[in-house]
Coordinates of C-alpha atoms in Angstrom, one line a residue:
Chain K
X1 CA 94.5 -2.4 41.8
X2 CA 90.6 -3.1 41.0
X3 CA 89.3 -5.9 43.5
X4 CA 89.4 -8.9 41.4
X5 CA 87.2 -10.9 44.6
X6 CA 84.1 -10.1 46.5
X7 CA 81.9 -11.4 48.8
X8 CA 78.8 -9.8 49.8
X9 CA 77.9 -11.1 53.4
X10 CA 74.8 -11.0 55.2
X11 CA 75.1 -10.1 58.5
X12 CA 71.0 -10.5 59.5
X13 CA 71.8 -14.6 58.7
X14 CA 74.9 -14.4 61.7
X15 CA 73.2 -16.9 63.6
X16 CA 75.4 -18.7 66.6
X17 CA 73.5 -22.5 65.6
X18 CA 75.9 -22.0 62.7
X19 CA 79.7 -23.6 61.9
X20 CA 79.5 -23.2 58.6
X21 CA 78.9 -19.5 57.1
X22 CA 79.5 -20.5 53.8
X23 CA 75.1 -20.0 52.9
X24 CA 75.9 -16.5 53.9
X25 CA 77.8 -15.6 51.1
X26 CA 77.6 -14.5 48.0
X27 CA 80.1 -14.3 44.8
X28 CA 79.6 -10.8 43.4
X29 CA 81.1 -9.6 40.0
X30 CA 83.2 -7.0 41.6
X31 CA 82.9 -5.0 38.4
X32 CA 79.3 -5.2 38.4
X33 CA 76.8 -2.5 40.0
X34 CA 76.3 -4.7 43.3
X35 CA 75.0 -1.7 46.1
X36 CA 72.1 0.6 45.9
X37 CA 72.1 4.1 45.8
X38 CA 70.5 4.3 49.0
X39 CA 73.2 2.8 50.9
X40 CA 74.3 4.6 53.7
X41 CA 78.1 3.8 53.3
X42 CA 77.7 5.6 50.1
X43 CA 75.6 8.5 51.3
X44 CA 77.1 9.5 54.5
X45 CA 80.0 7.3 54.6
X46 CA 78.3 5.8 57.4
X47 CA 80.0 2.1 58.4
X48 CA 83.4 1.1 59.3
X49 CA 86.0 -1.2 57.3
X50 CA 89.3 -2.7 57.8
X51 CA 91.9 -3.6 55.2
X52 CA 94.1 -6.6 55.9
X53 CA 97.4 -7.6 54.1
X54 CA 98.1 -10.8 52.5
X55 CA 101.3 -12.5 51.8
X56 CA 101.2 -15.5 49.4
X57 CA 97.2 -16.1 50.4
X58 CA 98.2 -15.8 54.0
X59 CA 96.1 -13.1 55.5
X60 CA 97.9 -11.0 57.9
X61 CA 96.7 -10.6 61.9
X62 CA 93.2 -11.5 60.6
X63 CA 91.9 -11.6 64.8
X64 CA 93.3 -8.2 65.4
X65 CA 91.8 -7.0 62.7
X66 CA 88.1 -8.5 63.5
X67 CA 88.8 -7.0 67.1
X68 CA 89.2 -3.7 65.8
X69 CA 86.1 -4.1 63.1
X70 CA 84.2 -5.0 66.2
X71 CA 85.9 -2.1 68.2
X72 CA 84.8 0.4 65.7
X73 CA 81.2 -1.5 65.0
X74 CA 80.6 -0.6 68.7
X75 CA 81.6 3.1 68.3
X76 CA 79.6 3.6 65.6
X77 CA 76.4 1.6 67.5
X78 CA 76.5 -0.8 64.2
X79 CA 75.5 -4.3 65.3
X80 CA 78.1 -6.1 66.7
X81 CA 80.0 -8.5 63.7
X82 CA 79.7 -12.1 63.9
X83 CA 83.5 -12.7 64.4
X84 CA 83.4 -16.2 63.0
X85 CA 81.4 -15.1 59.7
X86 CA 83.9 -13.1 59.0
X87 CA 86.8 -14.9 59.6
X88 CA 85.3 -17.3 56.8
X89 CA 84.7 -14.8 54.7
X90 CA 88.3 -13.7 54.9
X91 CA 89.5 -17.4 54.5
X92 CA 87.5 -17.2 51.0
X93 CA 88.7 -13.9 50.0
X94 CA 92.4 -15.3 50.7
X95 CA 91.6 -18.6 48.7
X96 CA 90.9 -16.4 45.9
X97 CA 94.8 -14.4 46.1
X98 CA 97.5 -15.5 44.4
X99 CA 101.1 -15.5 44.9
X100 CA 102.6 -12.3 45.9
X101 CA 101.3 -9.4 47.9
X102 CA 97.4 -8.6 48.1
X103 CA 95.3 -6.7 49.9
X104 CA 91.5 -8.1 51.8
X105 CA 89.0 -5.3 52.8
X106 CA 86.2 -5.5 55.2
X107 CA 82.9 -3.4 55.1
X108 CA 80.3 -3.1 57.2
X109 CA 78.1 -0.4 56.0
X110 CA 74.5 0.7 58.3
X111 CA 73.2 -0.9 55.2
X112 CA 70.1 0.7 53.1
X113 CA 68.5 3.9 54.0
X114 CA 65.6 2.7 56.4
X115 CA 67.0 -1.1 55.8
X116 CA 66.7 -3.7 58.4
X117 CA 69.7 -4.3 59.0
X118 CA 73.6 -3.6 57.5
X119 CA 75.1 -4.6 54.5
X120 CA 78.8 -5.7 54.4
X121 CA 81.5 -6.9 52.0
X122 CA 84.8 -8.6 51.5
X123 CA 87.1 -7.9 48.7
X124 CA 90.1 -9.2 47.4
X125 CA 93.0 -7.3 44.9
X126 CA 96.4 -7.3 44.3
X127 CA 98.2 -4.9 46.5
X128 CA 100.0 -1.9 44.8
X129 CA 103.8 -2.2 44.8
X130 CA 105.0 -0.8 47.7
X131 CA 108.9 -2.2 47.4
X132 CA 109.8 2.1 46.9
X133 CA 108.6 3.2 49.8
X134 CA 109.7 0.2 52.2
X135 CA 113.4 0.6 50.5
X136 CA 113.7 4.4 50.5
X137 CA 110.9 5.8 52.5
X138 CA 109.0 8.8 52.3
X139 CA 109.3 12.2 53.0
X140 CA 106.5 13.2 55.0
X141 CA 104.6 16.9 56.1
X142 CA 102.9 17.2 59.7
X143 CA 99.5 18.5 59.3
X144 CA 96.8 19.9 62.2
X145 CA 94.2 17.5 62.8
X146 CA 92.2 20.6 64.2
X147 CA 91.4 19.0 67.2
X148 CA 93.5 18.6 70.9
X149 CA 94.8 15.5 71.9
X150 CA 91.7 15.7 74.8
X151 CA 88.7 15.5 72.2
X152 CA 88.9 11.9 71.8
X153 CA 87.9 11.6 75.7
X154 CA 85.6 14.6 76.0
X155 CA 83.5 14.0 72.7
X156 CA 83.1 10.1 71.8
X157 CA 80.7 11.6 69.2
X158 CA 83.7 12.4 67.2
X159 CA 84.6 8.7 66.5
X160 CA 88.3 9.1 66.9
X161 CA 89.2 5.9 67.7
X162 CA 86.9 4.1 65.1
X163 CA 87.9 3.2 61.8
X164 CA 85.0 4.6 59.5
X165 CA 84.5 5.1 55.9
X166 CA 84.2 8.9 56.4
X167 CA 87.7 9.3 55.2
X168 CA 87.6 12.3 53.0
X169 CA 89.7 14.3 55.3
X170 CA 92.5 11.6 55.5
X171 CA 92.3 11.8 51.6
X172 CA 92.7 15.7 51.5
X173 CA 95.7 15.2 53.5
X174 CA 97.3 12.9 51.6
X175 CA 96.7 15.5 48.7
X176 CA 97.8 18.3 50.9
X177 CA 100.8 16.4 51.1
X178 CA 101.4 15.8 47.4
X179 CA 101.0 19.4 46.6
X180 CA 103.8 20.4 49.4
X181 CA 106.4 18.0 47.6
X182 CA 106.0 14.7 50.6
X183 CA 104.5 11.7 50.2
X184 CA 102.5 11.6 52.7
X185 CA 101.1 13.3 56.4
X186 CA 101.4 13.0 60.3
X187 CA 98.6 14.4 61.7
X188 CA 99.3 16.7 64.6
X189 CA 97.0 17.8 67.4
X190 CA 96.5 21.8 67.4
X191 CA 98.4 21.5 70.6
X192 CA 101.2 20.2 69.0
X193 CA 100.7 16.3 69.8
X194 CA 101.6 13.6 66.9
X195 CA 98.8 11.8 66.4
X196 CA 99.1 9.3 63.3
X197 CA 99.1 9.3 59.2
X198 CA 95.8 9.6 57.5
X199 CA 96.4 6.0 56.2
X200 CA 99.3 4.5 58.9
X201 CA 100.5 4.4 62.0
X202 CA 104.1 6.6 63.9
X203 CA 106.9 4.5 65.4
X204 CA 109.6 6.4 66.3
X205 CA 112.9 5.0 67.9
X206 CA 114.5 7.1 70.3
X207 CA 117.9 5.9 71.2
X208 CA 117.2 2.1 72.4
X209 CA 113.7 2.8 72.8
X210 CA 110.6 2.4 69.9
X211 CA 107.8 4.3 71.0
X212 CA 104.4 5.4 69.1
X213 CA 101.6 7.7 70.2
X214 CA 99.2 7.1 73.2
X215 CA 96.0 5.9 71.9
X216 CA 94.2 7.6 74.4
X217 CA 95.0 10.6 72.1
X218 CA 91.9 9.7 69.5
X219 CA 93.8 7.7 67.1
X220 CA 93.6 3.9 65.5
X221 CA 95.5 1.3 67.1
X222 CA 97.3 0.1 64.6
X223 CA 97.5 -3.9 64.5
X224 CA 100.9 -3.7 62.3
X225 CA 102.4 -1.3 65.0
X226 CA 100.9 -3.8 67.3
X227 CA 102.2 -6.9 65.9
X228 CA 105.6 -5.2 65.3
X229 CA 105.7 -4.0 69.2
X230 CA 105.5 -7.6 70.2
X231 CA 108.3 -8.5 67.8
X232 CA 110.4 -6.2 69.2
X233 CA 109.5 -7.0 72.5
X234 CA 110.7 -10.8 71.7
X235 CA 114.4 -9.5 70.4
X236 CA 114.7 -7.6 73.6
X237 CA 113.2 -3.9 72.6
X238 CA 111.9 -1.7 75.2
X239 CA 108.8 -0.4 73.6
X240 CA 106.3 2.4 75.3
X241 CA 102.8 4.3 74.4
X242 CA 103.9 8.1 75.0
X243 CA 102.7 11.3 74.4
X244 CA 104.9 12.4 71.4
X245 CA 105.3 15.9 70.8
X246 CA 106.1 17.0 67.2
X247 CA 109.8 18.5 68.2
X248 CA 110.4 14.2 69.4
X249 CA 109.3 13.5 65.7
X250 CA 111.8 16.2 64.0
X251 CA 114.5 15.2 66.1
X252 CA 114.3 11.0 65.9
X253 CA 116.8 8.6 65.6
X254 CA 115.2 6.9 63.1
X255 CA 110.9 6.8 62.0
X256 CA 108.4 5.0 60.5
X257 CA 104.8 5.2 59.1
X258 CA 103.2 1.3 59.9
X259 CA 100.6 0.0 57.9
X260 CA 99.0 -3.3 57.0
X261 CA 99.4 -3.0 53.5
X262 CA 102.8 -1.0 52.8
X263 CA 104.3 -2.6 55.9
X264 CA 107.3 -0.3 57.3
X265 CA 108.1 2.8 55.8
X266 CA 111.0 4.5 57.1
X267 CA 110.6 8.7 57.1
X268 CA 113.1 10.1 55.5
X269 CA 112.2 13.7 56.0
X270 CA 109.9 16.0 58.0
X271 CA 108.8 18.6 56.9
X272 CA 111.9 19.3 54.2
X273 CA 114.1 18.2 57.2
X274 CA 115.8 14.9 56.8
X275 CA 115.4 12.2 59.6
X276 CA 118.1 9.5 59.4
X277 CA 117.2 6.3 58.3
X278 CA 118.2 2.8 59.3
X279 CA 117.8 0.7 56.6
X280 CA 119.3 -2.0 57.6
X281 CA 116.4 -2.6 60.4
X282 CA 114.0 -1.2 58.4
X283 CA 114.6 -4.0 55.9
X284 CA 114.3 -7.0 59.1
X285 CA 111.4 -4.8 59.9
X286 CA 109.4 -5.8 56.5
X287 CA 110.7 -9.1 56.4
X288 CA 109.3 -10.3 59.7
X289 CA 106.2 -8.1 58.4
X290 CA 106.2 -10.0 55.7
X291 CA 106.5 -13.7 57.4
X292 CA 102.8 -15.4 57.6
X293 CA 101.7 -13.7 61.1
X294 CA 98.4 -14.4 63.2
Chain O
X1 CA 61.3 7.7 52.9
X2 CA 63.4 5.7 49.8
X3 CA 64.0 7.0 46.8
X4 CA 61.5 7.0 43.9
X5 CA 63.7 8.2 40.8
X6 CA 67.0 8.0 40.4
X7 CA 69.0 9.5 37.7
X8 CA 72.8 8.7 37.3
X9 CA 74.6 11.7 35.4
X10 CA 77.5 11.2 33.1
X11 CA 80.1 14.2 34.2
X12 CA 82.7 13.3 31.4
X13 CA 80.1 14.2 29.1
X14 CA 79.7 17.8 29.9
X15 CA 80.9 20.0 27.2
X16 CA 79.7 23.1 26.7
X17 CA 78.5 22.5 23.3
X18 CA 75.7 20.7 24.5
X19 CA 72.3 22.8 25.8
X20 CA 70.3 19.5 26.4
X21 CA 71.6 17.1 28.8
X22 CA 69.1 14.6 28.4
X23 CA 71.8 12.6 26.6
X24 CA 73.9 11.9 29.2
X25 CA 71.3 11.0 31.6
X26 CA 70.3 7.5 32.5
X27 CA 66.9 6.6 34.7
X28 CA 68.0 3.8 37.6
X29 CA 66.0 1.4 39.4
X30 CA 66.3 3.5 43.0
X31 CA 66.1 0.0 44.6
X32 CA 68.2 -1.9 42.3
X33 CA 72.2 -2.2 42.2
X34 CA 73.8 0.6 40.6
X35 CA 77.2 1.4 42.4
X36 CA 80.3 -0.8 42.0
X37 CA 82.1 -2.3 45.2
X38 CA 84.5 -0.1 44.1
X39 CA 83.3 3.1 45.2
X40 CA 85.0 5.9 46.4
X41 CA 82.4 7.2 47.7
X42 CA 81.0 4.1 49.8
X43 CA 84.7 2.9 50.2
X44 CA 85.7 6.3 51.7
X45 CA 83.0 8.3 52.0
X46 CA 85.1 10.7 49.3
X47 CA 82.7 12.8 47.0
X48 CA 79.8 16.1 48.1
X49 CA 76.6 16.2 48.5
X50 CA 73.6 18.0 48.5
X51 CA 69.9 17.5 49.3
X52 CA 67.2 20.4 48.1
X53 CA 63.8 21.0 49.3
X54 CA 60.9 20.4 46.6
X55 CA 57.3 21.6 47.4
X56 CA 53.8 20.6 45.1
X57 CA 57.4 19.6 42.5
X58 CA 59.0 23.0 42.5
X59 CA 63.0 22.5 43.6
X60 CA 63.6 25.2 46.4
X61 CA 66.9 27.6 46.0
X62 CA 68.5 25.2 42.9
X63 CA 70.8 28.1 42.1
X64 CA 72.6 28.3 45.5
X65 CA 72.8 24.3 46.2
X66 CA 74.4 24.0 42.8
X67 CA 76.6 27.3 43.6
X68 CA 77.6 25.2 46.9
X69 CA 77.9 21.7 44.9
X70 CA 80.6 23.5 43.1
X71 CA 82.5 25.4 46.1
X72 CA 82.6 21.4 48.3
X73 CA 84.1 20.0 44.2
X74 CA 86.5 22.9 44.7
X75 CA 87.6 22.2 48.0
X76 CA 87.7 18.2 47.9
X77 CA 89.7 18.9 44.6
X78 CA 87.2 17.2 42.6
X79 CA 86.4 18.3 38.9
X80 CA 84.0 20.9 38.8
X81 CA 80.5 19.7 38.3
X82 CA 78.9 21.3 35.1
X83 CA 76.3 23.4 36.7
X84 CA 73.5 23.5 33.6
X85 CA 73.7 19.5 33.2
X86 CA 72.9 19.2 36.7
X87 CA 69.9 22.1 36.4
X88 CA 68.6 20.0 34.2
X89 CA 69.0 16.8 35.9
X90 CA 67.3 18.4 39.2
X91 CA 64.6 19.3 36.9
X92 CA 64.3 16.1 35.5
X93 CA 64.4 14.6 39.3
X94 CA 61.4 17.3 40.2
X95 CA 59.2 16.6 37.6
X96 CA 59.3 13.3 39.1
X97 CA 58.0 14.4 42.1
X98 CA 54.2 14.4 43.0
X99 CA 52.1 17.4 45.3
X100 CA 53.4 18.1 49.1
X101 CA 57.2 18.1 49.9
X102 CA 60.1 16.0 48.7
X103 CA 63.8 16.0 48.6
X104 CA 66.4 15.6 46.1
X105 CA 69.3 14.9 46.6
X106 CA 72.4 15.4 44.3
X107 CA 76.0 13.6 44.9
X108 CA 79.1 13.7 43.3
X109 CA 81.2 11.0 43.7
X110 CA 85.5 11.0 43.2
X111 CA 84.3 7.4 41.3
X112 CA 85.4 4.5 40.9
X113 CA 89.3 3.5 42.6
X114 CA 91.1 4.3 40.2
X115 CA 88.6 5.1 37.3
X116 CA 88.8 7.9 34.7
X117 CA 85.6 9.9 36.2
X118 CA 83.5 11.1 39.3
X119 CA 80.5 9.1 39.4
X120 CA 77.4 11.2 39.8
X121 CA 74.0 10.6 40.5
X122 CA 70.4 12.6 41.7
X123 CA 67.2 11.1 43.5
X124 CA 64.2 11.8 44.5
X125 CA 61.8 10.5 47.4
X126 CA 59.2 11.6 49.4
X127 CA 60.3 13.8 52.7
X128 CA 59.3 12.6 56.2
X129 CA 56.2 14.8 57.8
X130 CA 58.6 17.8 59.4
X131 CA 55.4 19.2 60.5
X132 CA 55.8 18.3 64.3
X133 CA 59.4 19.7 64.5
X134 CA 58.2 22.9 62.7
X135 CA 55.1 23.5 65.1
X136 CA 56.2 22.4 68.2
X137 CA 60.5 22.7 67.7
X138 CA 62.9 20.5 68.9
X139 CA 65.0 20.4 71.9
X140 CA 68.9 20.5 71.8
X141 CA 72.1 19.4 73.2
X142 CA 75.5 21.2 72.9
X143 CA 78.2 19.1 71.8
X144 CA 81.7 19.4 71.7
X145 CA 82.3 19.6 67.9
X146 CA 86.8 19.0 68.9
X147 CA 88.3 21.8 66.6
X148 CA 89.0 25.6 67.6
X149 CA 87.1 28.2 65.7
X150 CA 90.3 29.0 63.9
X151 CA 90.9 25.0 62.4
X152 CA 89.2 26.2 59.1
X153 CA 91.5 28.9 57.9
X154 CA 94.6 26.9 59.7
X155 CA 94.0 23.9 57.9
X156 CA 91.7 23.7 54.5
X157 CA 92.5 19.9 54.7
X158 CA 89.9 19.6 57.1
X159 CA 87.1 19.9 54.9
X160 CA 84.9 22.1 57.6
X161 CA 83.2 24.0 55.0
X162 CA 82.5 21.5 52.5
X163 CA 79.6 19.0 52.9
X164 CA 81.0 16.1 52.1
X165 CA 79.6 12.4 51.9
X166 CA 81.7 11.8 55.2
X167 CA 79.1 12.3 57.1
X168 CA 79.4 9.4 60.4
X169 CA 80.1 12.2 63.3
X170 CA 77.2 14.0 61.9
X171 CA 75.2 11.1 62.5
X172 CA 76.8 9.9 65.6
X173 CA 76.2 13.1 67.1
X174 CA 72.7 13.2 66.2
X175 CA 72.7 9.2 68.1
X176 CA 74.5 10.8 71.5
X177 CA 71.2 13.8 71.3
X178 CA 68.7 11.5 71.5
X179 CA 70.5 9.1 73.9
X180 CA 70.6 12.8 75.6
X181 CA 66.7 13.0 75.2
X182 CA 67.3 15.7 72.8
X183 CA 65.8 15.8 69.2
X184 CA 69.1 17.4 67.7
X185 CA 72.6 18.5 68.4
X186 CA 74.5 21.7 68.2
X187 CA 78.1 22.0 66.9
X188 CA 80.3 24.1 69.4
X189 CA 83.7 24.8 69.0
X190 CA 86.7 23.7 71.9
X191 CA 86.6 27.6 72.5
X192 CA 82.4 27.8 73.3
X193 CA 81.7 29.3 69.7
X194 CA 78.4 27.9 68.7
X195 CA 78.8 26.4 65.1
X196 CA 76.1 24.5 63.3
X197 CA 74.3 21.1 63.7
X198 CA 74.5 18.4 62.4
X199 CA 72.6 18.7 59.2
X200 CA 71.0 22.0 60.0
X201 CA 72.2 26.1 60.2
X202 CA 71.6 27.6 63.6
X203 CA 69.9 31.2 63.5
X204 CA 69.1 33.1 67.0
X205 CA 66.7 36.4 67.5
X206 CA 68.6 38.6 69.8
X207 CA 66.5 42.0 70.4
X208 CA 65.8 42.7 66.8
X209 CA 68.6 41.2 65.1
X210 CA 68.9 38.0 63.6
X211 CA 72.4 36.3 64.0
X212 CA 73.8 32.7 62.7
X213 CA 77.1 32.2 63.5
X214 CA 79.7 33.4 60.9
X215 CA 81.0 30.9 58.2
X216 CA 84.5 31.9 59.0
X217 CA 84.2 29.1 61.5
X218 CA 84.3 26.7 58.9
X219 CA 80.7 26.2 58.9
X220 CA 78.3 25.2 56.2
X221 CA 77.0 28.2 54.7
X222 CA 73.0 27.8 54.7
X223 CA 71.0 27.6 51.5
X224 CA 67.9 27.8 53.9
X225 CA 69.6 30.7 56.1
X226 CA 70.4 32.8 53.2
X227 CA 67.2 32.4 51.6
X228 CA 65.9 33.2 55.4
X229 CA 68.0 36.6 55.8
X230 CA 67.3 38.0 52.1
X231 CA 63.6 37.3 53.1
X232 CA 63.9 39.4 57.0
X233 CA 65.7 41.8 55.2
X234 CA 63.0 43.1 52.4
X235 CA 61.1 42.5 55.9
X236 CA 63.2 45.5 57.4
X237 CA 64.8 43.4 59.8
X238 CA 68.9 43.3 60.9
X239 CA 70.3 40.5 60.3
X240 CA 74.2 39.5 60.7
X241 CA 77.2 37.2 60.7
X242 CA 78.6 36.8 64.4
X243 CA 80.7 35.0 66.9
X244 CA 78.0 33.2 68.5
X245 CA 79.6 31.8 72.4
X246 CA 77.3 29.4 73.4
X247 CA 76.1 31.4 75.8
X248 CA 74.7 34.0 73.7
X249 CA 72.6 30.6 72.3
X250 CA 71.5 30.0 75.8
X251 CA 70.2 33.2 76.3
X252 CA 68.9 33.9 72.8
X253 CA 65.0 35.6 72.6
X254 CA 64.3 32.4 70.5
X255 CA 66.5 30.2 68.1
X256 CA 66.2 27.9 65.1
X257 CA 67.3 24.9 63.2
X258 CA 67.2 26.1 59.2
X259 CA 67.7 22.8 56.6
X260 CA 66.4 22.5 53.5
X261 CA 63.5 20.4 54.1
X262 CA 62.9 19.9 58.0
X263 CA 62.8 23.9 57.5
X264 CA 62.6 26.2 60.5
X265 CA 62.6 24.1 63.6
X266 CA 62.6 26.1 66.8
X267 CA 64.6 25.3 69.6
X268 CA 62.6 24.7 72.4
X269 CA 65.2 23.8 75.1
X270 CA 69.0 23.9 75.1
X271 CA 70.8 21.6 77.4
X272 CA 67.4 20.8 78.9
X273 CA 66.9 24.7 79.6
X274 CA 63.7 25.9 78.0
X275 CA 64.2 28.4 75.6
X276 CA 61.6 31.5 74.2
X277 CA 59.4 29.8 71.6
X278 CA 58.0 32.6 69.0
X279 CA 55.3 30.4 67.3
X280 CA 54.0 33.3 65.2
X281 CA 57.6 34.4 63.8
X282 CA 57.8 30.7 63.3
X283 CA 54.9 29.9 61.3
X284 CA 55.5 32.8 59.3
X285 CA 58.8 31.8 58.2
X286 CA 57.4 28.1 57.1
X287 CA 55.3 29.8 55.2
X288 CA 57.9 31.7 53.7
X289 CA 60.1 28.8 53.6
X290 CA 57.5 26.6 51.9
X291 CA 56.7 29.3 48.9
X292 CA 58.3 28.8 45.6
X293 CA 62.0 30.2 46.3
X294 CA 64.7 30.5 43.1

């Protein structure tokens, strides 16, 4: 859906003497032109972002997801974010949701070409209606990633572990993945490693075990995989970071694709071979997903 | 330097019945807002790019950026942009453009989220003084570009030989060079096969041949190189496509950086090892480089 909220923010007026951030905002039309073409998220989709769900105006995990902004912010040697700032800016965008599911994005561009300093954003929309996928999952195809699951270490350059807005390749997948009949892809290292979806995190359970990729492989840490580990964790899971080769994926008790929008949803198929599913935990799954979380 | 013109192109008006374009132009404020929050392009850094060379207002190699504007549409599954509207648009964009060099730059954007249209636009500024990298060359680092030399053909989803608006590991690994004490990087594959920089081509002099690496690798292919080895050709040299291993780079009787408007840079050191400067080859192909070219 078409943001229906924004908030342009200016990080340059992030100053520490402040409580109140609230002279650091402003409304923007978010129909209305509102960036110049020399902005260098637009040019070389140079910045990183962060898209957080929101249940009934409650934004979901909003300090992992500032942790990670930062995380990627320092990857990207952006200046760090003022935590706070943004945590009222997110309050505002959440004022401004209704009832229901939405979705609050985070940008923080390198600003204008030559500018003095970055240019960032919040916006607020209603989410897209995910209830399909959650309730009968989606069929996914692995793709190669190109690189090995070593790159992340040996070249920092490649920005693996950030969150940036140079996502064209995750959107080819997805299209890659439309065109071959799935719904969506699991990236695999060329040496055969599972790494994660263009647009979610892997969680595969393996007998009494739910384990996801090693971050260490290059990939996002996911804060809904995160929040949904310590769940587990509370109701007695055991719950591990492994190195997941793609045979562990084909051959899973049960899988899932975790994101902060479309929550849980269960794979029903890799690569035209059918995983099982189990719906019933799936569903407890999205609803504690769905319970205010922080 | 920022943009002095700006021209935003209406694609969805691009019928063939049409043979001036002027129409479905309209002049921007380069400094004022023009793009929607809602952006593909800054959200995701989804849409191609390209920048051309203009000299005393003539617009270097149109023909073959346009030809290459087309083949990233085609590979990011965008619609294909109507080459004569944006002939005239560069036009338009050049006659803008005063005596000494500029760039233009042309981008296509996948448009607004869920909008009926690409957005387009084409600018035009000044370009920075190149004249020190061109006379006295630049010194590189090699760095580990992640994927195999094979990722291209393996896996089109990758993007590697489109040049597309997601462009943050191009300029992160242009940050790690200088933090290096370099002026530029070099692309090499996980195997050692020397691919490309990060906003340049790499050609080498080895004997009497001149090699760039072959665009098999999912490489860029050149405007500037091409319009480099049509020229050495009618010159009676050899030129060819190669596997390049980085040694062969190391060892090279002199090398270059080719873009369209830094030009022929030579590479003075690689890794911090001096490599054969050949200031008269080097001068001659500025000149070359800096002569009207179709």
């Amino acid at each position: 859906m078409a943001a229906h909220f924004a908030l342009l923010i200016d990080p340059a007026a992030s100053d520490d003497a402040r409580d109140d951030f609230a002279a650091t905002f402003t409304v923007l039309d978010p129909s209305a032109p509102a960036l110049s073409i020399s902005e260098l998220s637009t040019q070389r989709g140079d910045g990183v972002f962060e898209s957080i769900g929101v249940v009934h105006a409650h934004p979901q995990e909003v300090g992992a997801h500032l942790e990670r902004l930062a995380h990627s912010a320092l990857l990207c040697d952006l200046p760090a974010p003022h935590l706070e700032q943004w945590r009222q800016a997110v309050a505002r965008a959440a004022a401004a949701c209704g009832a229901g599911e939405s979705v609050i994005k985070l940008i923080l561009s390198r600003g204008v070409e030559h500018g003095p300093a970055p240019t960032a954003w919040v916006t607020a929309a209603v989410a897209a209606d995910n209830s399909v996928a959650r309730a009968h999952g989606v069929r996914v195809v692995t793709l190669d990633r190109g690189i090995d699951a070593g790159a992340a270490d040996r070249a920092p350059w490649l920005l693996l572990g950030a969150k940036t807005l140079s996502y064209a390749v995750n959107m080819a997948a997805l299209r890659e993945a439309h065109r071959r009949g799935a719904d969506d892809a699991v990236f695999v290292s060329s040496d055969g490693v599972v790494l994660e979806a263009p647009t979610a995190s892997v969680v595969l359970r393996l007998g009494d075990r739910f384990v996801t990729p090693a971050v260490a492989s290059g990939i996002l840490h996911g804060t809904t995989q995160i929040s949904l580990f310590e769940h587990l964790a509370v109701q007695g899971h055991r719950t591990a970071y492994e190195t997941v080769p793609v045979r562990t994926l084909q051959q899973a008790d049960a899988a899932w694709l975790l994101s902060s929008v479309r929550l849980a949803a269960p794979i029903t198929a890799v690569d035209g071979v059918a995983l099982p599913v189990d719906r019933e935990l799936t569903a407890s799954v999205n609803d504690y997903l769905l319970s205010p979380r922080d």
